[in-house]
């Protein structure tokens, strides 16, 4: 018998991992688990069953949290907060380190428990989930250690409510709990109702390391418990991973509450194969992309986009490989695909697959049958799929791959970006310049080159577009759990002593002639009359008339967004050097008209126009400086190759300027946004709009490309909601009253745009409160490009 024959006849025998220790753990808890509140397990008042999806058998009874129990957990977290956040970073680091060690020491129990509860193969829980959990705690022990040095002026956000899904129960816990604790927050975590067990096992590890009571609390229950946590007034931040639908609900619920929010939502990630790719690697990559965790992965490579010339061989190899995949008992170490988490999820997959067939796509599944007992679904491939088909647009969250073809790289990028999501992408080509070019052009928070589904604590993970906002992991992930403690609203002013300035009275200037012209809007590089043909009066501090501005409306905002959209590709791809030059040029042209601008400011506010004017020039200089310095990093992930963290613009930004500081407030928003490569639609101060309308003359003479900065004057309460609801606006900054902030946050849920709403009185003159990394972070998003190389 030769090797080939052995290969053909060899059968897999069962190689089950022992479930005994995990079942004994459940028995120790009498198969009934309560909540973990204030450092102790407390019995729940009502229960539901947690089922093993591979067998349909009940594993344990889990408590359904009541509002009173959630109250108790939040109170415990609040009580623990002062002492925990006051600990030196080193001491918190020791706790996180101890947790990492505990995870490693109990890795077998955790892996088996996770497999029993979720249905994912033991090979994955053992080799991927649990090691990554330990890695997250180790890595964040490091951030705790370095917190004072690396994040000066920042403190914890407070009590954090964390709601996680069922696809990576323990890993999502680690992604949430580790950075929160490192930054000095305390947490109330709610695991998904299908998979609560490992979170409760983790709670025991917290007890084992002597974590102070109340620092970590775990409440179990369904969506109602999650909603109760979201709405709890004692929670300062919500961190959520789950469906876009629930993410949208949470955005609306937290709008205007002042709660910080990070959302990691769904995806329809592209797996792009170019004709020069190594096709055998492509096939193994596709297996990892869509059949890892039964395809229940937010960043699953669920859209296979193949260059036409290699489509046939790729699909043929893929079908051959699918024929060899093994679906079955998740505890069997030789199984590739385990069970779907629950019957409801299986039904959802079946429904979407049926719809795919009805819409005309061609379905292919392997010839073998899945186990009849339990929630199993075979690996599935769709061809002949129209880009607009439901299965090409909707997240299926199952082992279903949808394939399409393209001819050119440009077509590949267009097809890849034809989705409302933007979580991840995988690019397969041996041509490094093509790979990096495509990586830059796809809209996704993570791009893997000749690889897929790589994760690490050092590399931030999170979405673009409707895949959510905020990052988990890395430095950017830490910022999600930190806030500036030098309150931006009370920061000291570092005066303008450095440069000689005319006296305030000189700044106010001679009695100026009344202004009798109506400044226009500024759209697509041109002065434009407001669509409604109406104007608003502008008055000085004593109510004296100063002039009029256009009363912009919905149509004006739409025109401005269209202009910003058209300018966005050119501006976002311009060099940082060019953007810096333009910002310097703005400063230069503004200073040439300093006296006039200072006088105008003084007439509007009655304040010191010169100080504000000079601060504005300094601000433009700052962002010119930052344009090429606020950049990315190469992360030290445990992988041969490079993981490039690229800082990218968000796209089209709506900016609603504060009432205070007519010129400085306006420039403080526009300058960081455009320095980072965004294009903007800016709404000037409603009360003092004339400095911003004067400023468009400076824009006109400073080489700012048409459409990069658009200015729409008018009533804030009319314009801000239009920007917030506009699907082509990617981010919105709102510096105005709290009621308006709530409204824009609510409306932003439509396309899940990032919002930054600040109702406080900020000291715009201060170089601490008025400019800096906070603004730059809010104007950018990080894309991580993984480029493995070598063996
Ligand atoms: P889900 O979004 O409902 O559940 C995620 C978590 O949110 C769970 O802990 C759940 O209890 C909680 N939750 C549910 N409703 C809530 C509410 N109103 N307020 C606060 N928390 C709430 O996800 P589900 O229903 O389990 O799965 C449905 C679909 O969502 C899947 O088919 C998949 O497409 C997608 N999904 C995406 C995930 C991702 O990581 N991107 C994870 C889980 C699901």
PDB file of N, CA and C in Angstrom, residues 533-613:
ATOM      1  N   UNK A 533     -33.709  81.914   0.323  1.00  0.00           N
ATOM      2  CA  UNK A 533     -33.695  83.353   0.066  1.00  0.00           C
ATOM      3  C   UNK A 533     -33.958  84.179   1.314  1.00  0.00           C
ATOM      4  N   UNK A 534     -33.740  83.599   2.499  1.00  0.00           N
ATOM      5  CA  UNK A 534     -34.020  84.358   3.725  1.00  0.00           C
ATOM      6  C   UNK A 534     -32.741  84.649   4.493  1.00  0.00           C
ATOM      7  N   UNK A 535     -32.773  85.682   5.287  1.00  0.00           N
ATOM      8  CA  UNK A 535     -31.602  86.053   6.095  1.00  0.00           C
ATOM      9  C   UNK A 535     -31.977  86.144   7.565  1.00  0.00           C
ATOM     10  N   UNK A 536     -30.952  86.061   8.399  1.00  0.00           N
ATOM     11  CA  UNK A 536     -31.158  86.195   9.838  1.00  0.00           C
ATOM     12  C   UNK A 536     -30.368  87.406  10.319  1.00  0.00           C
ATOM     13  N   UNK A 537     -30.919  88.178  11.244  1.00  0.00           N
ATOM     14  CA  UNK A 537     -30.164  89.338  11.752  1.00  0.00           C
ATOM     15  C   UNK A 537     -29.069  88.890  12.724  1.00  0.00           C
ATOM     16  N   UNK A 538     -27.969  89.640  12.732  1.00  0.00           N
ATOM     17  CA  UNK A 538     -26.903  89.377  13.708  1.00  0.00           C
ATOM     18  C   UNK A 538     -26.744  90.652  14.528  1.00  0.00           C
ATOM     19  N   UNK A 539     -26.735  90.476  15.858  1.00  0.00           N
ATOM     20  CA  UNK A 539     -26.638  91.672  16.704  1.00  0.00           C
ATOM     21  C   UNK A 539     -25.407  91.598  17.597  1.00  0.00           C
ATOM     22  N   UNK A 540     -24.970  92.740  18.071  1.00  0.00           N
ATOM     23  CA  UNK A 540     -23.825  92.833  18.971  1.00  0.00           C
ATOM     24  C   UNK A 540     -24.251  92.620  20.408  1.00  0.00           C
ATOM     25  N   UNK A 541     -23.281  92.765  21.343  1.00  0.00           N
ATOM     26  CA  UNK A 541     -23.573  92.461  22.753  1.00  0.00           C
ATOM     27  C   UNK A 541     -24.684  93.349  23.324  1.00  0.00           C
ATOM     28  N   UNK A 542     -24.825  94.545  22.815  1.00  0.00           N
ATOM     29  CA  UNK A 542     -25.870  95.421  23.358  1.00  0.00           C
ATOM     30  C   UNK A 542     -27.129  95.376  22.502  1.00  0.00           C
ATOM     31  N   UNK A 543     -27.186  94.420  21.623  1.00  0.00           N
ATOM     32  CA  UNK A 543     -28.378  94.275  20.786  1.00  0.00           C
ATOM     33  C   UNK A 543     -28.326  95.128  19.525  1.00  0.00           C
ATOM     34  N   UNK A 544     -27.177  95.812  19.296  1.00  0.00           N
ATOM     35  CA  UNK A 544     -27.094  96.668  18.111  1.00  0.00           C
ATOM     36  C   UNK A 544     -26.952  95.820  16.854  1.00  0.00           C
ATOM     37  N   UNK A 545     -27.576  96.179  15.769  1.00  0.00           N
ATOM     38  CA  UNK A 545     -27.475  95.362  14.565  1.00  0.00           C
ATOM     39  C   UNK A 545     -26.072  95.387  13.977  1.00  0.00           C
ATOM     40  N   UNK A 546     -25.579  94.221  13.608  1.00  0.00           N
ATOM     41  CA  UNK A 546     -24.235  94.134  13.024  1.00  0.00           C
ATOM     42  C   UNK A 546     -24.293  93.691  11.567  1.00  0.00           C
ATOM     43  N   UNK A 547     -25.357  93.073  11.187  1.00  0.00           N
ATOM     44  CA  UNK A 547     -25.442  92.596   9.811  1.00  0.00           C
ATOM     45  C   UNK A 547     -26.445  91.464   9.718  1.00  0.00           C
ATOM     46  N   UNK A 548     -26.349  90.749   8.644  1.00  0.00           N
ATOM     47  CA  UNK A 548     -27.260  89.630   8.439  1.00  0.00           C
ATOM     48  C   UNK A 548     -26.484  88.472   7.826  1.00  0.00           C
ATOM     49  N   UNK A 549     -26.984  87.276   8.061  1.00  0.00           N
ATOM     50  CA  UNK A 549     -26.404  86.103   7.379  1.00  0.00           C
ATOM     51  C   UNK A 549     -27.519  85.282   6.759  1.00  0.00           C
ATOM     52  N   UNK A 550     -27.127  84.429   5.829  1.00  0.00           N
ATOM     53  CA  UNK A 550     -28.100  83.576   5.159  1.00  0.00           C
ATOM     54  C   UNK A 550     -28.734  82.597   6.140  1.00  0.00           C
ATOM     55  N   UNK A 551     -30.024  82.376   5.994  1.00  0.00           N
ATOM     56  CA  UNK A 551     -30.753  81.421   6.830  1.00  0.00           C
ATOM     57  C   UNK A 551     -30.799  80.089   6.076  1.00  0.00           C
ATOM     58  N   UNK A 552     -29.740  79.299   6.259  1.00  0.00           N
ATOM     59  CA  UNK A 552     -29.601  78.050   5.494  1.00  0.00           C
ATOM     60  C   UNK A 552     -30.706  77.058   5.822  1.00  0.00           C
ATOM     61  N   UNK A 553     -31.003  76.202   4.879  1.00  0.00           N
ATOM     62  CA  UNK A 553     -32.026  75.187   5.124  1.00  0.00           C
ATOM     63  C   UNK A 553     -31.529  73.810   4.695  1.00  0.00           C
ATOM     64  N   UNK A 554     -32.432  72.846   4.741  1.00  0.00           N
ATOM     65  CA  UNK A 554     -32.135  71.449   4.418  1.00  0.00           C
ATOM     66  C   UNK A 554     -31.461  71.301   3.046  1.00  0.00           C
ATOM     67  N   UNK A 555     -31.966  72.052   2.093  1.00  0.00           N
ATOM     68  CA  UNK A 555     -31.441  71.967   0.722  1.00  0.00           C
ATOM     69  C   UNK A 555     -29.985  72.462   0.689  1.00  0.00           C
ATOM     70  N   UNK A 556     -29.718  73.547   1.442  1.00  0.00           N
ATOM     71  CA  UNK A 556     -28.347  74.069   1.475  1.00  0.00           C
ATOM     72  C   UNK A 556     -27.397  73.033   2.084  1.00  0.00           C
ATOM     73  N   UNK A 557     -27.870  72.379   3.149  1.00  0.00           N
ATOM     74  CA  UNK A 557     -27.021  71.359   3.777  1.00  0.00           C
ATOM     75  C   UNK A 557     -26.764  70.241   2.780  1.00  0.00           C
ATOM     76  N   UNK A 558     -27.797  69.840   2.077  1.00  0.00           N
ATOM     77  CA  UNK A 558     -27.623  68.749   1.098  1.00  0.00           C
ATOM     78  C   UNK A 558     -26.612  69.130   0.031  1.00  0.00           C
ATOM     79  N   UNK A 559     -26.720  70.368  -0.461  1.00  0.00           N
ATOM     80  CA  UNK A 559     -25.745  70.815  -1.476  1.00  0.00           C
ATOM     81  C   UNK A 559     -24.332  70.804  -0.910  1.00  0.00           C
ATOM     82  N   UNK A 560     -24.229  71.255   0.341  1.00  0.00           N
ATOM     83  CA  UNK A 560     -22.902  71.322   0.957  1.00  0.00           C
ATOM     84  C   UNK A 560     -22.329  69.918   1.153  1.00  0.00           C
ATOM     85  N   UNK A 561     -23.184  68.986   1.562  1.00  0.00           N
ATOM     86  CA  UNK A 561     -22.707  67.606   1.762  1.00  0.00           C
ATOM     87  C   UNK A 561     -22.259  67.030   0.421  1.00  0.00           C
ATOM     88  N   UNK A 562     -23.030  67.317  -0.611  1.00  0.00           N
ATOM     89  CA  UNK A 562     -22.673  66.808  -1.938  1.00  0.00           C
ATOM     90  C   UNK A 562     -21.297  67.340  -2.355  1.00  0.00           C
ATOM     91  N   UNK A 563     -21.079  68.620  -2.081  1.00  0.00           N
ATOM     92  CA  UNK A 563     -19.783  69.228  -2.431  1.00  0.00           C
ATOM     93  C   UNK A 563     -18.658  68.596  -1.615  1.00  0.00           C
ATOM     94  N   UNK A 564     -18.935  68.380  -0.331  1.00  0.00           N
ATOM     95  CA  UNK A 564     -17.905  67.781   0.536  1.00  0.00           C
ATOM     96  C   UNK A 564     -17.606  66.354   0.077  1.00  0.00           C
ATOM     97  N   UNK A 565     -18.646  65.674  -0.331  1.00  0.00           N
ATOM     98  CA  UNK A 565     -18.490  64.303  -0.804  1.00  0.00           C
ATOM     99  C   UNK A 565     -17.639  64.251  -2.069  1.00  0.00           C
ATOM    100  N   UNK A 566     -17.894  65.191  -2.965  1.00  0.00           N
ATOM    101  CA  UNK A 566     -17.146  65.207  -4.224  1.00  0.00           C
ATOM    102  C   UNK A 566     -15.674  65.533  -3.971  1.00  0.00           C
ATOM    103  N   UNK A 567     -15.420  66.356  -2.970  1.00  0.00           N
ATOM    104  CA  UNK A 567     -14.025  66.755  -2.700  1.00  0.00           C
ATOM    105  C   UNK A 567     -13.270  65.715  -1.882  1.00  0.00           C
ATOM    106  N   UNK A 568     -14.029  64.809  -1.262  1.00  0.00           N
ATOM    107  CA  UNK A 568     -13.418  63.908  -0.269  1.00  0.00           C
ATOM    108  C   UNK A 568     -12.329  62.986  -0.846  1.00  0.00           C
ATOM    109  N   UNK A 569     -12.555  62.332  -2.001  1.00  0.00           N
ATOM    110  CA  UNK A 569     -11.495  61.420  -2.470  1.00  0.00           C
ATOM    111  C   UNK A 569     -10.175  62.147  -2.705  1.00  0.00           C
ATOM    112  N   UNK A 570     -10.242  63.315  -3.339  1.00  0.00           N
ATOM    113  CA  UNK A 570      -9.010  64.059  -3.634  1.00  0.00           C
ATOM    114  C   UNK A 570      -8.325  64.527  -2.365  1.00  0.00           C
ATOM    115  N   UNK A 571      -9.096  65.070  -1.444  1.00  0.00           N
ATOM    116  CA  UNK A 571      -8.506  65.647  -0.233  1.00  0.00           C
ATOM    117  C   UNK A 571      -7.984  64.551   0.686  1.00  0.00           C
ATOM    118  N   UNK A 572      -8.731  63.476   0.813  1.00  0.00           N
ATOM    119  CA  UNK A 572      -8.277  62.436   1.742  1.00  0.00           C
ATOM    120  C   UNK A 572      -7.016  61.741   1.220  1.00  0.00           C
ATOM    121  N   UNK A 573      -6.813  61.774  -0.091  1.00  0.00           N
ATOM    122  CA  UNK A 573      -5.601  61.168  -0.633  1.00  0.00           C
ATOM    123  C   UNK A 573      -4.487  62.168  -0.854  1.00  0.00           C
ATOM    124  N   UNK A 574      -4.719  63.439  -0.524  1.00  0.00           N
ATOM    125  CA  UNK A 574      -3.640  64.425  -0.661  1.00  0.00           C
ATOM    126  C   UNK A 574      -2.584  64.118   0.399  1.00  0.00           C
ATOM    127  N   UNK A 575      -1.387  64.629   0.198  1.00  0.00           N
ATOM    128  CA  UNK A 575      -0.337  64.344   1.180  1.00  0.00           C
ATOM    129  C   UNK A 575      -0.525  65.220   2.415  1.00  0.00           C
ATOM    130  N   UNK A 576      -0.052  64.708   3.534  1.00  0.00           N
ATOM    131  CA  UNK A 576      -0.127  65.475   4.766  1.00  0.00           C
ATOM    132  C   UNK A 576       0.664  66.773   4.613  1.00  0.00           C
ATOM    133  N   UNK A 577       1.732  66.705   3.861  1.00  0.00           N
ATOM    134  CA  UNK A 577       2.557  67.892   3.620  1.00  0.00           C
ATOM    135  C   UNK A 577       1.724  68.978   2.934  1.00  0.00           C
ATOM    136  N   UNK A 578       0.940  68.589   1.941  1.00  0.00           N
ATOM    137  CA  UNK A 578       0.099  69.565   1.233  1.00  0.00           C
ATOM    138  C   UNK A 578      -0.929  70.161   2.197  1.00  0.00           C
ATOM    139  N   UNK A 579      -1.546  69.315   3.016  1.00  0.00           N
ATOM    140  CA  UNK A 579      -2.557  69.830   3.939  1.00  0.00           C
ATOM    141  C   UNK A 579      -1.916  70.783   4.946  1.00  0.00           C
ATOM    142  N   UNK A 580      -0.701  70.445   5.386  1.00  0.00           N
ATOM    143  CA  UNK A 580       0.012  71.332   6.305  1.00  0.00           C
ATOM    144  C   UNK A 580       0.274  72.682   5.641  1.00  0.00           C
ATOM    145  N   UNK A 581       0.719  72.633   4.397  1.00  0.00           N
ATOM    146  CA  UNK A 581       1.023  73.879   3.681  1.00  0.00           C
ATOM    147  C   UNK A 581      -0.213  74.757   3.593  1.00  0.00           C
ATOM    148  N   UNK A 582      -1.329  74.152   3.329  1.00  0.00           N
ATOM    149  CA  UNK A 582      -2.558  74.938   3.172  1.00  0.00           C
ATOM    150  C   UNK A 582      -2.977  75.552   4.512  1.00  0.00           C
ATOM    151  N   UNK A 583      -2.803  74.790   5.587  1.00  0.00           N
ATOM    152  CA  UNK A 583      -3.144  75.337   6.905  1.00  0.00           C
ATOM    153  C   UNK A 583      -2.229  76.505   7.265  1.00  0.00           C
ATOM    154  N   UNK A 584      -0.947  76.383   6.941  1.00  0.00           N
ATOM    155  CA  UNK A 584      -0.033  77.515   7.179  1.00  0.00           C
ATOM    156  C   UNK A 584      -0.450  78.722   6.344  1.00  0.00           C
ATOM    157  N   UNK A 585      -0.873  78.429   5.130  1.00  0.00           N
ATOM    158  CA  UNK A 585      -1.267  79.499   4.224  1.00  0.00           C
ATOM    159  C   UNK A 585      -2.505  80.224   4.763  1.00  0.00           C
ATOM    160  N   UNK A 586      -3.423  79.451   5.334  1.00  0.00           N
ATOM    161  CA  UNK A 586      -4.606  80.060   5.959  1.00  0.00           C
ATOM    162  C   UNK A 586      -4.191  80.999   7.087  1.00  0.00           C
ATOM    163  N   UNK A 587      -3.241  80.520   7.907  1.00  0.00           N
ATOM    164  CA  UNK A 587      -2.764  81.338   9.026  1.00  0.00           C
ATOM    165  C   UNK A 587      -2.135  82.627   8.499  1.00  0.00           C
ATOM    166  N   UNK A 588      -1.355  82.482   7.432  1.00  0.00           N
ATOM    167  CA  UNK A 588      -0.654  83.629   6.848  1.00  0.00           C
ATOM    168  C   UNK A 588      -1.676  84.656   6.335  1.00  0.00           C
ATOM    169  N   UNK A 589      -2.650  84.192   5.602  1.00  0.00           N
ATOM    170  CA  UNK A 589      -3.634  85.115   5.040  1.00  0.00           C
ATOM    171  C   UNK A 589      -4.544  85.718   6.103  1.00  0.00           C
ATOM    172  N   UNK A 590      -4.773  84.940   7.166  1.00  0.00           N
ATOM    173  CA  UNK A 590      -5.571  85.481   8.262  1.00  0.00           C
ATOM    174  C   UNK A 590      -4.787  86.580   8.969  1.00  0.00           C
ATOM    175  N   UNK A 591      -3.507  86.341   9.163  1.00  0.00           N
ATOM    176  CA  UNK A 591      -2.732  87.343   9.907  1.00  0.00           C
ATOM    177  C   UNK A 591      -2.594  88.625   9.093  1.00  0.00           C
ATOM    178  N   UNK A 592      -2.655  88.512   7.765  1.00  0.00           N
ATOM    179  CA  UNK A 592      -2.591  89.717   6.936  1.00  0.00           C
ATOM    180  C   UNK A 592      -3.830  90.596   7.161  1.00  0.00           C
ATOM    181  N   UNK A 593      -4.888  89.974   7.654  1.00  0.00           N
ATOM    182  CA  UNK A 593      -6.117  90.754   7.881  1.00  0.00           C
ATOM    183  C   UNK A 593      -6.467  90.764   9.373  1.00  0.00           C
ATOM    184  N   UNK A 594      -5.404  90.689  10.213  1.00  0.00           N
ATOM    185  CA  UNK A 594      -5.605  90.499  11.652  1.00  0.00           C
ATOM    186  C   UNK A 594      -6.490  91.584  12.269  1.00  0.00           C
ATOM    187  N   UNK A 595      -6.165  92.831  11.965  1.00  0.00           N
ATOM    188  CA  UNK A 595      -6.870  93.916  12.644  1.00  0.00           C
ATOM    189  C   UNK A 595      -8.358  93.869  12.309  1.00  0.00           C
ATOM    190  N   UNK A 596      -8.645  93.619  11.060  1.00  0.00           N
ATOM    191  CA  UNK A 596     -10.044  93.572  10.610  1.00  0.00           C
ATOM    192  C   UNK A 596     -10.807  92.431  11.302  1.00  0.00           C
ATOM    193  N   UNK A 597     -10.148  91.250  11.359  1.00  0.00           N
ATOM    194  CA  UNK A 597     -10.816  90.103  12.001  1.00  0.00           C
ATOM    195  C   UNK A 597     -10.985  90.331  13.506  1.00  0.00           C
ATOM    196  N   UNK A 598      -9.938  90.909  14.129  1.00  0.00           N
ATOM    197  CA  UNK A 598     -10.010  91.139  15.577  1.00  0.00           C
ATOM    198  C   UNK A 598     -11.138  92.116  15.884  1.00  0.00           C
ATOM    199  N   UNK A 599     -11.250  93.121  15.059  1.00  0.00           N
ATOM    200  CA  UNK A 599     -12.300  94.116  15.286  1.00  0.00           C
ATOM    201  C   UNK A 599     -13.679  93.475  15.130  1.00  0.00           C
ATOM    202  N   UNK A 600     -13.808  92.632  14.146  1.00  0.00           N
ATOM    203  CA  UNK A 600     -15.099  91.989  13.908  1.00  0.00           C
ATOM    204  C   UNK A 600     -15.486  91.094  15.099  1.00  0.00           C
ATOM    205  N   UNK A 601     -14.504  90.370  15.624  1.00  0.00           N
ATOM    206  CA  UNK A 601     -14.777  89.511  16.792  1.00  0.00           C
ATOM    207  C   UNK A 601     -15.251  90.380  17.958  1.00  0.00           C
ATOM    208  N   UNK A 602     -14.500  91.453  18.185  1.00  0.00           N
ATOM    209  CA  UNK A 602     -14.814  92.312  19.334  1.00  0.00           C
ATOM    210  C   UNK A 602     -16.204  92.914  19.193  1.00  0.00           C
ATOM    211  N   UNK A 603     -16.551  93.288  17.985  1.00  0.00           N
ATOM    212  CA  UNK A 603     -17.883  93.881  17.816  1.00  0.00           C
ATOM    213  C   UNK A 603     -18.993  92.868  18.098  1.00  0.00           C
ATOM    214  N   UNK A 604     -18.725  91.610  17.776  1.00  0.00           N
ATOM    215  CA  UNK A 604     -19.777  90.609  18.002  1.00  0.00           C
ATOM    216  C   UNK A 604     -19.896  90.221  19.466  1.00  0.00           C
ATOM    217  N   UNK A 605     -18.733  90.029  20.125  1.00  0.00           N
ATOM    218  CA  UNK A 605     -18.771  89.468  21.486  1.00  0.00           C
ATOM    219  C   UNK A 605     -18.551  90.515  22.562  1.00  0.00           C
ATOM    220  N   UNK A 606     -17.945  91.636  22.192  1.00  0.00           N
ATOM    221  CA  UNK A 606     -17.560  92.616  23.200  1.00  0.00           C
ATOM    222  C   UNK A 606     -16.293  92.197  23.918  1.00  0.00           C
ATOM    223  N   UNK A 607     -15.695  91.090  23.502  1.00  0.00           N
ATOM    224  CA  UNK A 607     -14.485  90.579  24.169  1.00  0.00           C
ATOM    225  C   UNK A 607     -13.220  91.022  23.464  1.00  0.00           C
ATOM    226  N   UNK A 608     -12.128  90.393  23.855  1.00  0.00           N
ATOM    227  CA  UNK A 608     -10.820  90.765  23.321  1.00  0.00           C
ATOM    228  C   UNK A 608     -10.603  90.072  21.965  1.00  0.00           C
ATOM    229  N   UNK A 609     -10.875  90.802  20.923  1.00  0.00           N
ATOM    230  CA  UNK A 609     -10.775  90.231  19.587  1.00  0.00           C
ATOM    231  C   UNK A 609      -9.365  89.849  19.213  1.00  0.00           C
ATOM    232  N   UNK A 610      -8.400  90.603  19.710  1.00  0.00           N
ATOM    233  CA  UNK A 610      -7.014  90.322  19.324  1.00  0.00           C
ATOM    234  C   UNK A 610      -6.537  88.991  19.898  1.00  0.00           C
ATOM    235  N   UNK A 611      -6.883  88.777  21.173  1.00  0.00           N
ATOM    236  CA  UNK A 611      -6.456  87.509  21.797  1.00  0.00           C
ATOM    237  C   UNK A 611      -7.046  86.332  21.017  1.00  0.00           C
ATOM    238  N   UNK A 612      -8.306  86.465  20.647  1.00  0.00           N
ATOM    239  CA  UNK A 612      -8.938  85.347  19.935  1.00  0.00           C
ATOM    240  C   UNK A 612      -8.325  85.172  18.548  1.00  0.00           C
ATOM    241  N   UNK A 613      -8.062  86.275  17.898  1.00  0.00           N
ATOM    242  CA  UNK A 613      -7.474  86.201  16.560  1.00  0.00           C
ATOM    243  C   UNK A 613      -6.102  85.529  16.613  1.00  0.00           C
TER     244      UNK A 613
END
